[in-house]
CSV table of C-alpha atoms in Angstrom, one decimal:
chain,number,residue,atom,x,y,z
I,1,UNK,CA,-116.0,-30.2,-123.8
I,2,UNK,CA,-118.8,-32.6,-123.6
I,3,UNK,CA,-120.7,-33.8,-126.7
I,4,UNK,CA,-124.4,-32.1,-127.5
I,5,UNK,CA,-125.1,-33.7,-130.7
I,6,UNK,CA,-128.1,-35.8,-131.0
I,7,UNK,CA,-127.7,-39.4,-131.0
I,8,UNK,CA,-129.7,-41.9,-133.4
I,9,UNK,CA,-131.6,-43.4,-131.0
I,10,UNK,CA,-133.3,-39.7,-130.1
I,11,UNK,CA,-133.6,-38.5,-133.9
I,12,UNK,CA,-135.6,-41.5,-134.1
I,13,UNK,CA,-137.6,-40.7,-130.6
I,14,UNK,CA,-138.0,-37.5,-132.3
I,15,UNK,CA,-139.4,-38.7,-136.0
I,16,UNK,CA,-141.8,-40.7,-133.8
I,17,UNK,CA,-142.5,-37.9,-131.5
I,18,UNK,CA,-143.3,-35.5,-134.3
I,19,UNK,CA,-145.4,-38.3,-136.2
I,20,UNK,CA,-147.6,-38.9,-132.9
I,21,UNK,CA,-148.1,-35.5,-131.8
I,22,UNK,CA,-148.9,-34.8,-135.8
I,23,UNK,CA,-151.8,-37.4,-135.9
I,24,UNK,CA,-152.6,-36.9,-131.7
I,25,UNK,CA,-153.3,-33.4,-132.0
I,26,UNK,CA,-153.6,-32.9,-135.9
I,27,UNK,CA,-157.3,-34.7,-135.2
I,28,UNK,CA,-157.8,-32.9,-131.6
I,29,UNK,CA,-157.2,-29.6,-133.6
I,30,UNK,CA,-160.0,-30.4,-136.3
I,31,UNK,CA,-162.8,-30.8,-133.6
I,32,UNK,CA,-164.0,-27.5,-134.2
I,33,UNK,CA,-165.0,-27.7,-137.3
I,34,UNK,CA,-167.6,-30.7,-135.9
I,35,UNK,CA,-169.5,-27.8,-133.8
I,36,UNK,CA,-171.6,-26.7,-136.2
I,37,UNK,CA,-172.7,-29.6,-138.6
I,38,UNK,CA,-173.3,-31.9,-135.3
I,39,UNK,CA,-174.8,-29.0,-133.3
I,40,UNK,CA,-177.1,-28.6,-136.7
I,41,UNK,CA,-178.3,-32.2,-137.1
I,42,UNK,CA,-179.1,-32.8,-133.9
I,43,UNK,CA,-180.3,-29.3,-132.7
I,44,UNK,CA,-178.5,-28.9,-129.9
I,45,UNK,CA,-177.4,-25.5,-128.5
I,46,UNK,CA,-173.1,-24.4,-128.9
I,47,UNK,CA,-173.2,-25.6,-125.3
I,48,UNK,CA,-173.6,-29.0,-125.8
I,49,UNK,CA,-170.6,-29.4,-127.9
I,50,UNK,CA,-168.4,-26.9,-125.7
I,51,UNK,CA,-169.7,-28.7,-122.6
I,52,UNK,CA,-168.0,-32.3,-124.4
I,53,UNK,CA,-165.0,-29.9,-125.5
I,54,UNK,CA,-164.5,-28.5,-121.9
I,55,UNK,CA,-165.4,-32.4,-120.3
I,56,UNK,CA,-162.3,-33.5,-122.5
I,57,UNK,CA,-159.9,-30.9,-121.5
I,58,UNK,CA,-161.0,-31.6,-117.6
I,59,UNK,CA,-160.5,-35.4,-117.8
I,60,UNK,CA,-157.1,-35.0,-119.8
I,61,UNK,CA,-155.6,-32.7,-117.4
I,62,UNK,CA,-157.1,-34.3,-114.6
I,63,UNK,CA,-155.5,-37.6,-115.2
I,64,UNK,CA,-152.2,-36.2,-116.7
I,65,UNK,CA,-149.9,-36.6,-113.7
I,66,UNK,CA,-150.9,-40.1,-112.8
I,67,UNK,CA,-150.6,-40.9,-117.0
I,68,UNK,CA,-146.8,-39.3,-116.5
I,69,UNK,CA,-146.3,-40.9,-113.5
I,70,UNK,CA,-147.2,-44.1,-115.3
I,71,UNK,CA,-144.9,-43.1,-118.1
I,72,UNK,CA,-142.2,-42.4,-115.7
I,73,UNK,CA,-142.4,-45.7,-114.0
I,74,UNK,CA,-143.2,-48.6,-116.9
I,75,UNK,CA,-141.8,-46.4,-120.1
I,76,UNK,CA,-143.5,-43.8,-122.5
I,77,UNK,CA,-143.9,-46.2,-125.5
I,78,UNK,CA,-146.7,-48.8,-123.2
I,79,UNK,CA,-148.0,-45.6,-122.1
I,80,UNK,CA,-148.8,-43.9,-125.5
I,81,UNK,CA,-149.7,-47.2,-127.2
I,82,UNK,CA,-152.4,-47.7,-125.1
I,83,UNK,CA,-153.5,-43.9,-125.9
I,84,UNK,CA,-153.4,-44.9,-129.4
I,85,UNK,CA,-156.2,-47.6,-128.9
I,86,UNK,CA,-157.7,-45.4,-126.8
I,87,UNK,CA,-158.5,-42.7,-128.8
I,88,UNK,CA,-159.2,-44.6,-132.0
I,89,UNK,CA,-162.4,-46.3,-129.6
I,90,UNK,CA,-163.5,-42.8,-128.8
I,91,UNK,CA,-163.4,-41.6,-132.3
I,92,UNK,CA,-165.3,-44.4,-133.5
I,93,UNK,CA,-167.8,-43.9,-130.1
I,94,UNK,CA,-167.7,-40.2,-131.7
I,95,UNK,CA,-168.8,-41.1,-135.2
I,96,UNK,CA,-171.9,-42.6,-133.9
I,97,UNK,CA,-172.8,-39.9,-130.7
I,98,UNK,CA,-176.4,-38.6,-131.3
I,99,UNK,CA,-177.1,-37.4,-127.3
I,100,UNK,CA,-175.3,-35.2,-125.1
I,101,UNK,CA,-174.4,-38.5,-122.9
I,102,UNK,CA,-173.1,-40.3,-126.0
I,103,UNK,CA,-170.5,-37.0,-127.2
I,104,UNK,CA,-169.4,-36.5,-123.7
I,105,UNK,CA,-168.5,-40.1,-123.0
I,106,UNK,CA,-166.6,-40.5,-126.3
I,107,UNK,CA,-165.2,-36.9,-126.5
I,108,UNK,CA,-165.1,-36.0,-122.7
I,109,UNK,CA,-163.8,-39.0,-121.8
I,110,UNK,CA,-162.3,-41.1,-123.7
I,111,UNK,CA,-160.8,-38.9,-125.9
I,112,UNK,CA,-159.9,-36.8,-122.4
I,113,UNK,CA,-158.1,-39.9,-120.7
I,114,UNK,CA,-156.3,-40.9,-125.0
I,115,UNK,CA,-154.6,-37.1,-125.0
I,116,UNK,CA,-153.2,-37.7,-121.9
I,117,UNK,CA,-151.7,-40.4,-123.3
I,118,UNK,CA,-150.5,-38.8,-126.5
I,119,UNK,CA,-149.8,-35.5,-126.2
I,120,UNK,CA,-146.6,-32.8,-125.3
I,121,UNK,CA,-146.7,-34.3,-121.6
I,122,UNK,CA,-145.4,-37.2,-122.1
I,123,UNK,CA,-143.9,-37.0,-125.8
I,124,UNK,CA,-142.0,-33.7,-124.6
I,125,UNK,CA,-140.7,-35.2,-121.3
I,126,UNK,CA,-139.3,-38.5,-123.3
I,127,UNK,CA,-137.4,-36.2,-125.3
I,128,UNK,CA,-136.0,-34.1,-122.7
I,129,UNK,CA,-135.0,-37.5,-120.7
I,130,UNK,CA,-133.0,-38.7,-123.9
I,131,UNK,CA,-131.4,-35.1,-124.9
I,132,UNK,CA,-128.3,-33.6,-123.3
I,133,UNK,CA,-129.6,-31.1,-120.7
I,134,UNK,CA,-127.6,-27.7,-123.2
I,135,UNK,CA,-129.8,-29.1,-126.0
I,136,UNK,CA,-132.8,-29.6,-124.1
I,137,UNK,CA,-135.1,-26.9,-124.6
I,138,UNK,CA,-133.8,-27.2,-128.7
I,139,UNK,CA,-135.1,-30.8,-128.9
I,140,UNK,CA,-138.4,-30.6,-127.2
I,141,UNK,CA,-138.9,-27.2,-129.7
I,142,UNK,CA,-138.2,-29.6,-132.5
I,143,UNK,CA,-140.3,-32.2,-131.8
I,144,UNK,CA,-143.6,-29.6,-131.0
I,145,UNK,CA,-143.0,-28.2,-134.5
I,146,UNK,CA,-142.6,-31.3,-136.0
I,147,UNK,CA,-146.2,-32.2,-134.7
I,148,UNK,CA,-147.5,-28.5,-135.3
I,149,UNK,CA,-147.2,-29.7,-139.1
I,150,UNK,CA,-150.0,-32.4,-138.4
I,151,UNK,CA,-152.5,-29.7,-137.6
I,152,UNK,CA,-151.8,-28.1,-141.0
I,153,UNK,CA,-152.1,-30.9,-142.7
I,154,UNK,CA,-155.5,-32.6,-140.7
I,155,UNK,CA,-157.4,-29.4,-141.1
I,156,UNK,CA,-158.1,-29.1,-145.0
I,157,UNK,CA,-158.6,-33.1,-144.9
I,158,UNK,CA,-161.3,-33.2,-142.3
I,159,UNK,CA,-162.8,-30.1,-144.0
I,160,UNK,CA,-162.7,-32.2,-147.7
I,161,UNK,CA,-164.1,-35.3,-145.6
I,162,UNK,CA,-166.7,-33.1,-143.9
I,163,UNK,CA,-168.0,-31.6,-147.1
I,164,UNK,CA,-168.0,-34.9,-149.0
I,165,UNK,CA,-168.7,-37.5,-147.0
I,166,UNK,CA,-170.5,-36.3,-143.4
I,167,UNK,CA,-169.3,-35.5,-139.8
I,168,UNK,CA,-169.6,-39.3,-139.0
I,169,UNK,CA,-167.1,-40.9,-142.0
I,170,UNK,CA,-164.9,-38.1,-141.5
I,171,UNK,CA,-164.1,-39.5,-137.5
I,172,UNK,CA,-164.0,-42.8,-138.8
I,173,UNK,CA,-161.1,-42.2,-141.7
I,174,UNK,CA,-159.8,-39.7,-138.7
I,175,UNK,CA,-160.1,-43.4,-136.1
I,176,UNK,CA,-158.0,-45.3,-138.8
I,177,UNK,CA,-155.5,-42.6,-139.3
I,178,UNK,CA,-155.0,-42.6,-135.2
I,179,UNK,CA,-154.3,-46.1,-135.0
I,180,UNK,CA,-150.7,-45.3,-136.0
I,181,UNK,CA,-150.2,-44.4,-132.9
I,182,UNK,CA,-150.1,-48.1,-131.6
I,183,UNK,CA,-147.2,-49.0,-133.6
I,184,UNK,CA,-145.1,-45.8,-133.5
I,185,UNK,CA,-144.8,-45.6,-129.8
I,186,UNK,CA,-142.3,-48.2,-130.7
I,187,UNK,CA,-139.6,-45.9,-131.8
I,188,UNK,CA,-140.0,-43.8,-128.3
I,189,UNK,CA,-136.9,-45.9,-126.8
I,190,UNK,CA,-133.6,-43.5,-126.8
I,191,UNK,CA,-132.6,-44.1,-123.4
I,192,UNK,CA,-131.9,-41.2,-120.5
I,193,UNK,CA,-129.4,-38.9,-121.2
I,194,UNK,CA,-126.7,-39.3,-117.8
I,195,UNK,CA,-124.0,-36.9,-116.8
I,196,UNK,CA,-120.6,-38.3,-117.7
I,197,UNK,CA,-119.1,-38.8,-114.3
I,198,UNK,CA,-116.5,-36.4,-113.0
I,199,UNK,CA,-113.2,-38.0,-111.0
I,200,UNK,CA,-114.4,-36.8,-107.7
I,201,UNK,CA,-117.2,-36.0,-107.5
I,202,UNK,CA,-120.0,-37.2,-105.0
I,203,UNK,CA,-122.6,-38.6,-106.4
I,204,UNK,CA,-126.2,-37.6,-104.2
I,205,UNK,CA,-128.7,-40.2,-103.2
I,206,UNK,CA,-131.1,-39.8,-106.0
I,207,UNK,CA,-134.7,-38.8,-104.5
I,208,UNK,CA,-138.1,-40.7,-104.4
I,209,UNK,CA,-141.4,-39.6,-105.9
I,210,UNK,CA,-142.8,-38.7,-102.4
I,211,UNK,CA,-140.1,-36.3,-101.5
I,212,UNK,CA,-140.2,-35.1,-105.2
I,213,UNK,CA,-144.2,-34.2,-104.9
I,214,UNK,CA,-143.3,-32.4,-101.5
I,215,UNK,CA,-140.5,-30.2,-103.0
I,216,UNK,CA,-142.6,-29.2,-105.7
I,217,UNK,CA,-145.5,-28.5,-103.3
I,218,UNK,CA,-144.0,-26.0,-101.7
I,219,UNK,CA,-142.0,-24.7,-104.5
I,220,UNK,CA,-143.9,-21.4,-104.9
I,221,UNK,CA,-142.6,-20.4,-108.8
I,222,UNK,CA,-143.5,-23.9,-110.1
I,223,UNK,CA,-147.3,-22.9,-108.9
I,224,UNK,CA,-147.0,-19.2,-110.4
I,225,UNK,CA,-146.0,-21.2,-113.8
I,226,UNK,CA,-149.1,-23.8,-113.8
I,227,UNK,CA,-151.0,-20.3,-113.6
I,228,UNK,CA,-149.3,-18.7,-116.7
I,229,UNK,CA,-150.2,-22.6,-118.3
I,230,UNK,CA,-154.2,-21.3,-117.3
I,231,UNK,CA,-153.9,-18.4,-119.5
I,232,UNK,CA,-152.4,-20.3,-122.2
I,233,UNK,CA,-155.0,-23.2,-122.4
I,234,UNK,CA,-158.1,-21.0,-121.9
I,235,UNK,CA,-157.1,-18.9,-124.9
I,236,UNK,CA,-156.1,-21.7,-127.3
I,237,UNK,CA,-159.3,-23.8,-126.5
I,238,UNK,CA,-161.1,-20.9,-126.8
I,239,UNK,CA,-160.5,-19.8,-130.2
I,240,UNK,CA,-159.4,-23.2,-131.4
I,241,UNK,CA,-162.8,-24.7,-131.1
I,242,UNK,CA,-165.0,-20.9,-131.7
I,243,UNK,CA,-163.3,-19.1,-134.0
I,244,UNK,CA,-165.1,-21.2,-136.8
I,245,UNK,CA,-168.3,-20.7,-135.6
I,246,UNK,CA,-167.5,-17.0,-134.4
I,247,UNK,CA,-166.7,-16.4,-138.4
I,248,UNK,CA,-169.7,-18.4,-139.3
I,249,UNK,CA,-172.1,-16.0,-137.2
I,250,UNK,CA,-169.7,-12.9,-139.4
I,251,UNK,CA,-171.1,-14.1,-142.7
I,252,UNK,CA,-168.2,-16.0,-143.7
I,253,UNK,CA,-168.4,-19.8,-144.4
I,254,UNK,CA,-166.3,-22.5,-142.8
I,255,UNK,CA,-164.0,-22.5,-145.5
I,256,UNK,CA,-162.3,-19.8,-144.2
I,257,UNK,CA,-162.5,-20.8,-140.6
I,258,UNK,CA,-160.2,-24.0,-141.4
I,259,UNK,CA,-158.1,-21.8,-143.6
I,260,UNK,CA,-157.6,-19.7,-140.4
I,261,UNK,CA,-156.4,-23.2,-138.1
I,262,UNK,CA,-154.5,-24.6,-140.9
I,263,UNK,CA,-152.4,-21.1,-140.5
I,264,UNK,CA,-152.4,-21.8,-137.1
I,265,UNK,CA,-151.0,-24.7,-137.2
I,266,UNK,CA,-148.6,-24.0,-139.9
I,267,UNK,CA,-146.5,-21.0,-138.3
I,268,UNK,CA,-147.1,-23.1,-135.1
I,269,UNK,CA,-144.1,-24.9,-136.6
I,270,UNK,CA,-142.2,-22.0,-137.0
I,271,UNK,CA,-143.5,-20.5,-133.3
I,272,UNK,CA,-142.3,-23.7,-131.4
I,273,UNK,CA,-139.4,-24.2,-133.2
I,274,UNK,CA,-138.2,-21.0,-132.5
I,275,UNK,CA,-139.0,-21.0,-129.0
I,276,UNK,CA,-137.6,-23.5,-128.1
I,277,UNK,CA,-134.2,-22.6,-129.9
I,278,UNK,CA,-134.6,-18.7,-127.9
I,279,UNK,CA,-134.9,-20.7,-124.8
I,280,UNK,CA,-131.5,-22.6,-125.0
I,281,UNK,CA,-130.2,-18.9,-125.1
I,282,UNK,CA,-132.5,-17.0,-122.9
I,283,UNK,CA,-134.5,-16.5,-119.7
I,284,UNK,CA,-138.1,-19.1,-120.6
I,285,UNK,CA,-139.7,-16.7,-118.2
I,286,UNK,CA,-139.3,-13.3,-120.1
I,287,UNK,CA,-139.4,-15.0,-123.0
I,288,UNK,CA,-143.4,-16.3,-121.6
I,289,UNK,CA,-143.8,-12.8,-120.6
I,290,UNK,CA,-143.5,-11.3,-124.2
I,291,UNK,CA,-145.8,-14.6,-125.6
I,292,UNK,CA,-148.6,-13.6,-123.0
I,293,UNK,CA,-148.1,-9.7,-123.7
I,294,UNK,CA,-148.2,-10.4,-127.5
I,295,UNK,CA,-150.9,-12.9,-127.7
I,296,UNK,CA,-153.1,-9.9,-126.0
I,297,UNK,CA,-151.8,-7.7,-127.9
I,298,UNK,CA,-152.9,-9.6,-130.9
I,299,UNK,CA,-156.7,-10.7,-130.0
I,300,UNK,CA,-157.1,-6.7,-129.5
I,301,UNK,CA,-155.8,-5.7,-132.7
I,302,UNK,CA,-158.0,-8.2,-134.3
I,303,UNK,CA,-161.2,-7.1,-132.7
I,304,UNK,CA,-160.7,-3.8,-133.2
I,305,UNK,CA,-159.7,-3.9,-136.7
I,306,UNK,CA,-162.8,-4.3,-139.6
I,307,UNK,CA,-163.3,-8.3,-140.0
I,308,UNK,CA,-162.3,-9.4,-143.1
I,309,UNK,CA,-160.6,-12.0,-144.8
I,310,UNK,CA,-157.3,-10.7,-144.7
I,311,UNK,CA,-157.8,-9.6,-140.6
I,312,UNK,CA,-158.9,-13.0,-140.6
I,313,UNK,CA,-155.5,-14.7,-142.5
I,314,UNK,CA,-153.5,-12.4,-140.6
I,315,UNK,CA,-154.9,-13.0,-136.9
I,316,UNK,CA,-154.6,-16.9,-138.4
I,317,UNK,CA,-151.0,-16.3,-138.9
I,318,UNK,CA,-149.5,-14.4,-135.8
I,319,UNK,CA,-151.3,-16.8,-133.0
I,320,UNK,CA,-150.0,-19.6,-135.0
I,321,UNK,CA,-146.7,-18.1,-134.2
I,322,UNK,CA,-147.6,-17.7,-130.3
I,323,UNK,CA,-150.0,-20.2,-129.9
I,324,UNK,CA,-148.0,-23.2,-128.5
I,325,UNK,CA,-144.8,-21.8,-128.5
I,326,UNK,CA,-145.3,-21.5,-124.3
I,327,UNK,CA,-145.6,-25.5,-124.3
I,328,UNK,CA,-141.0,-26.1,-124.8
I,329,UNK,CA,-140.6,-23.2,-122.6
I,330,UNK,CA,-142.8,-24.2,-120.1
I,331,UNK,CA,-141.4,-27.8,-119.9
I,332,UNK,CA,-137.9,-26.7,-120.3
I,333,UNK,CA,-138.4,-24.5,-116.8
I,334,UNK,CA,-139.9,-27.7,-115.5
I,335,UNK,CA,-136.9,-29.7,-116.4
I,336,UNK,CA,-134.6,-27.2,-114.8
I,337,UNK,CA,-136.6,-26.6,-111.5
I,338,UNK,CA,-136.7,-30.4,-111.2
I,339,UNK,CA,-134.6,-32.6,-113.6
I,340,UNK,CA,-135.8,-35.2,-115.6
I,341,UNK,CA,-136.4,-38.3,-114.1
I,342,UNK,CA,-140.5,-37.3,-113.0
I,343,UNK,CA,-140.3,-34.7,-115.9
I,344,UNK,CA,-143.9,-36.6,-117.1
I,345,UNK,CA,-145.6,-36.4,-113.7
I,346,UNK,CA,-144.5,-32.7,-112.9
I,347,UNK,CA,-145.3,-31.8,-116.1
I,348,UNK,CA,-148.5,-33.6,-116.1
I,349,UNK,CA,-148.9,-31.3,-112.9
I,350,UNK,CA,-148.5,-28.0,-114.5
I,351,UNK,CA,-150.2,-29.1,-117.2
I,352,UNK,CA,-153.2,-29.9,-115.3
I,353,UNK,CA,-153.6,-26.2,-114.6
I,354,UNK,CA,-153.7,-25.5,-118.8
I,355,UNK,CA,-156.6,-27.9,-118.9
I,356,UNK,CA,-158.8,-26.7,-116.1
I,357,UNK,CA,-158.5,-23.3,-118.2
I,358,UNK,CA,-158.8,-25.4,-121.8
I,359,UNK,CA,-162.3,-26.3,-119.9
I,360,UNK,CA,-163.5,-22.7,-118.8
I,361,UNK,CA,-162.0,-21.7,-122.5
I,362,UNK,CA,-164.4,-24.6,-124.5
I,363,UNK,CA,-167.5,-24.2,-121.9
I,364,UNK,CA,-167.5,-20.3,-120.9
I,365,UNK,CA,-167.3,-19.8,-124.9
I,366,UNK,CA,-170.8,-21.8,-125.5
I,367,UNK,CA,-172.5,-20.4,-122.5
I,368,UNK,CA,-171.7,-16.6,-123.8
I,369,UNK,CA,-172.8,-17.6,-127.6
I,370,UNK,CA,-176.2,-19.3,-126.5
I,371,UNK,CA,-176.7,-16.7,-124.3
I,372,UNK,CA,-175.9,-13.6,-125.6
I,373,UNK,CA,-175.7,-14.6,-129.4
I,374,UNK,CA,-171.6,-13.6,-129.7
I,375,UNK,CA,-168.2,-14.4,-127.8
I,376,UNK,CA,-167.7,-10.0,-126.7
I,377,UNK,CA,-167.8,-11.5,-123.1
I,378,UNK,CA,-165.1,-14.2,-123.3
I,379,UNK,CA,-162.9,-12.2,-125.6
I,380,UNK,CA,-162.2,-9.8,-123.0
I,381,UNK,CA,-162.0,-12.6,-120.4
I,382,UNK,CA,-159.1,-13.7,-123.1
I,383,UNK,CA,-157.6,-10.0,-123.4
I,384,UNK,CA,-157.6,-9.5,-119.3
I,385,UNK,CA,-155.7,-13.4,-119.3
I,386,UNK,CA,-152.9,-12.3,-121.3
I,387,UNK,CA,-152.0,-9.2,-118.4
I,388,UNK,CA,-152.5,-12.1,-115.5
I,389,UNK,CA,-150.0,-14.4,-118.0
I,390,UNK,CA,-147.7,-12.0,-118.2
I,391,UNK,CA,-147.7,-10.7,-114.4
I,392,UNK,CA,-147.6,-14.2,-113.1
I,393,UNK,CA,-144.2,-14.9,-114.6
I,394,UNK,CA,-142.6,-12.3,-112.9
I,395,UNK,CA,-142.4,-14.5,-109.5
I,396,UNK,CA,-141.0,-17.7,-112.1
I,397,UNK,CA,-137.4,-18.3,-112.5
I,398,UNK,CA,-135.6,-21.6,-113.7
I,399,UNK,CA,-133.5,-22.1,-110.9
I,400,UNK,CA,-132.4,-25.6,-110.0
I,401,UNK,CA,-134.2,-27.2,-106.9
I,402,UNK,CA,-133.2,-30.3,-107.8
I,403,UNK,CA,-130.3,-31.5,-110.1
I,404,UNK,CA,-130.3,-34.2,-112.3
């Protein structure tokens, strides 16, 4: 029986893991709660902001396959250093953005091209390299909760900044904390887990990135999953960066908006964790299917219910529990389609697909509000998503193409 415990080297990978994606997308989760004092001082329209938002999400999942492929080639740890630096420059940039030109360079992107850097692309796909393939899916679940517990924590600090000290000293204590990064990519080094050989056994020519682009190409359930990945990051865009202002236009103050993303983020740790544990077990795709089905399921029962603070906790509380819990499955069905060894680039791949509907999720949701004066639009574009999330998983399954 072959050994699954973890080694040392990838419980470190996975303290630092955690610790990045904590601070990476701790900050990134807190940029909603800029929308409204920004939009304010400088009287700009929702769509201005969104329009930076939805630039961000286009230029991060636009350049995510050639960052993974970089990560693939030269190591994650150069790779996720540089986002560090990155993203501390666009923060700062940030701090000082009075035009539309000035927030979409710093927030579109180079805060776009630092998240590709520094996000569940290529933190997730180091892990899985270094973990024993049975313990896989467990691993990467760890590491995404780990980091969910960030986003708890860098809400209620950027609202304390926000209401003390201004929008612009909040991103600059938010630019120091992010140059962490820099020197924790250092402890991303456990090395690639390898299949003890077998007496016997013939070992295949291992294939090139070409041939690996051109059997995922025509791989037809890898394409159906990158659509599911749509659904996922038009909804969580969506209400990550309106919910606040959504409330705001209810009456309530943004108090209770960060209350509602620090819940989020909080039973995100539970959500991920347990996803990716269920997935070890269980088919990923059925287990997307009931995410998808639920999350619509969910945004229905909230909108149809009397808005109060409670609706509000409780809404808070069950997405946290669905909201990125599709992120270990849908790497872990990545890693089994493919292997490991371009696990960043084809992840980057599919992940490109989350982005372009994280853009249509942060823009669309702008463009309905200064149009219409409310969201009723792109909450049922949300609700119809969640039927197309859970149809399009039907045609996935997690059978091998290629073996590591």
């Amino acid at each position: 029986m072959s050994d699954t415990r973890f080694s040392k080297p990838l419980i470190y990978m996975l303290i630092g893991s955690a610790l990045i994606l904590g601070l990476s997308l701790g900050i990134r989760h807190a940029f909603g709660l800029y929308l409204v004092p920004m939009s304010s001082e400088f009287g700009w329209g929702h769509n201005v902001f969104s329009l930076a938002i939805a630039m961000q999400n286009l230029v991060w999942g636009a350049v995510q396959p050639i960052t993974g492929a970089f990560a693939d080639k030269y190591g994650s740890k150069i790779v996720v250093a540089v986002g560090g630096a990155l993203y501390c420059i666009g923060l700062l940039l940030m701090s000082v953005s009075s035009t539309g030109l000035l927030l979409n360079l710093s927030v579109g992107l180079i805060l776009g091209l630092a998240l590709s850097a520094t996000s569940f692309p290529i933190l997730l796909s180091a892990v899985g390299r270094a973990a024993h393939p049975e313990k896989r899916s467990l691993a990467m679940g760890i590491a995404s909760a780990a980091g969910s517990f960030g986003q708890f924590i860098m809400l209620p600090s950027t609202l304390l900044l926000l209401q003390n000290f201004g929008w612009s000293a909040a991103l600059v204590v938010s630019a120091i904390l992010v140059a962490l990064i820099v020197p924790l990519a250092w402890m991303l080094k456990a090395p690639m887990y390898v299949a003890p050989n077998i007496i016997g056994q013939v070992t295949k020519p291992s294939l090139g990135f070409k041939q690996i682009l051109v059997i995922a190409k025509n791989h037809q359930p890898f394409w159906f999953l990158g659509l599911g990945f749509l659904v996922c990051g038009f909804q969580v865009v969506f209400i990550g960066i309106h919910l606040p202002g959504y409330l705001i236009d209810h009456g309530f103050n943004a108090t209770t908006g960060t209350i509602f993303l620090a819940l989020v983020g909080l039973f995100n740790i539970v959500g991920t964790y347990t996803a990716g544990w269920l997935g070890g077990k269980y088919s990923k795709p059925k287990l997307l299917m009931g995410l998808y089905g639920l999350r619509g399921i969910v945004i229905i029962g909230f909108l149809a219910l009397p808005l109060s603070t409670w609706t509000i906790y409780t809404f808070g509380i069950i997405m946290g529990l669905l909201w990125l819990s599709t992120v270990p499955l849908t790497n872990g069905i990545v890693a089994n389609m493919f292997g490991v060894k371009y696990l960043s680039m084809l992840s980057g791949i599919i992940f490109f697909t989350h982005q372009v509907g994280s853009f249509f999720g942060g823009w669309l949701g702008g463009v309905n509000h200064d149009m219409t004066g409310n969201y009723n639009l792109v909450w049922i574009v949300s609700i119809v998503l969640s039927v197309v999330g859970v149809l399009v998983h039907f045609f996935v399954n997690e059978k091998a193409v290629i073996h590591d």
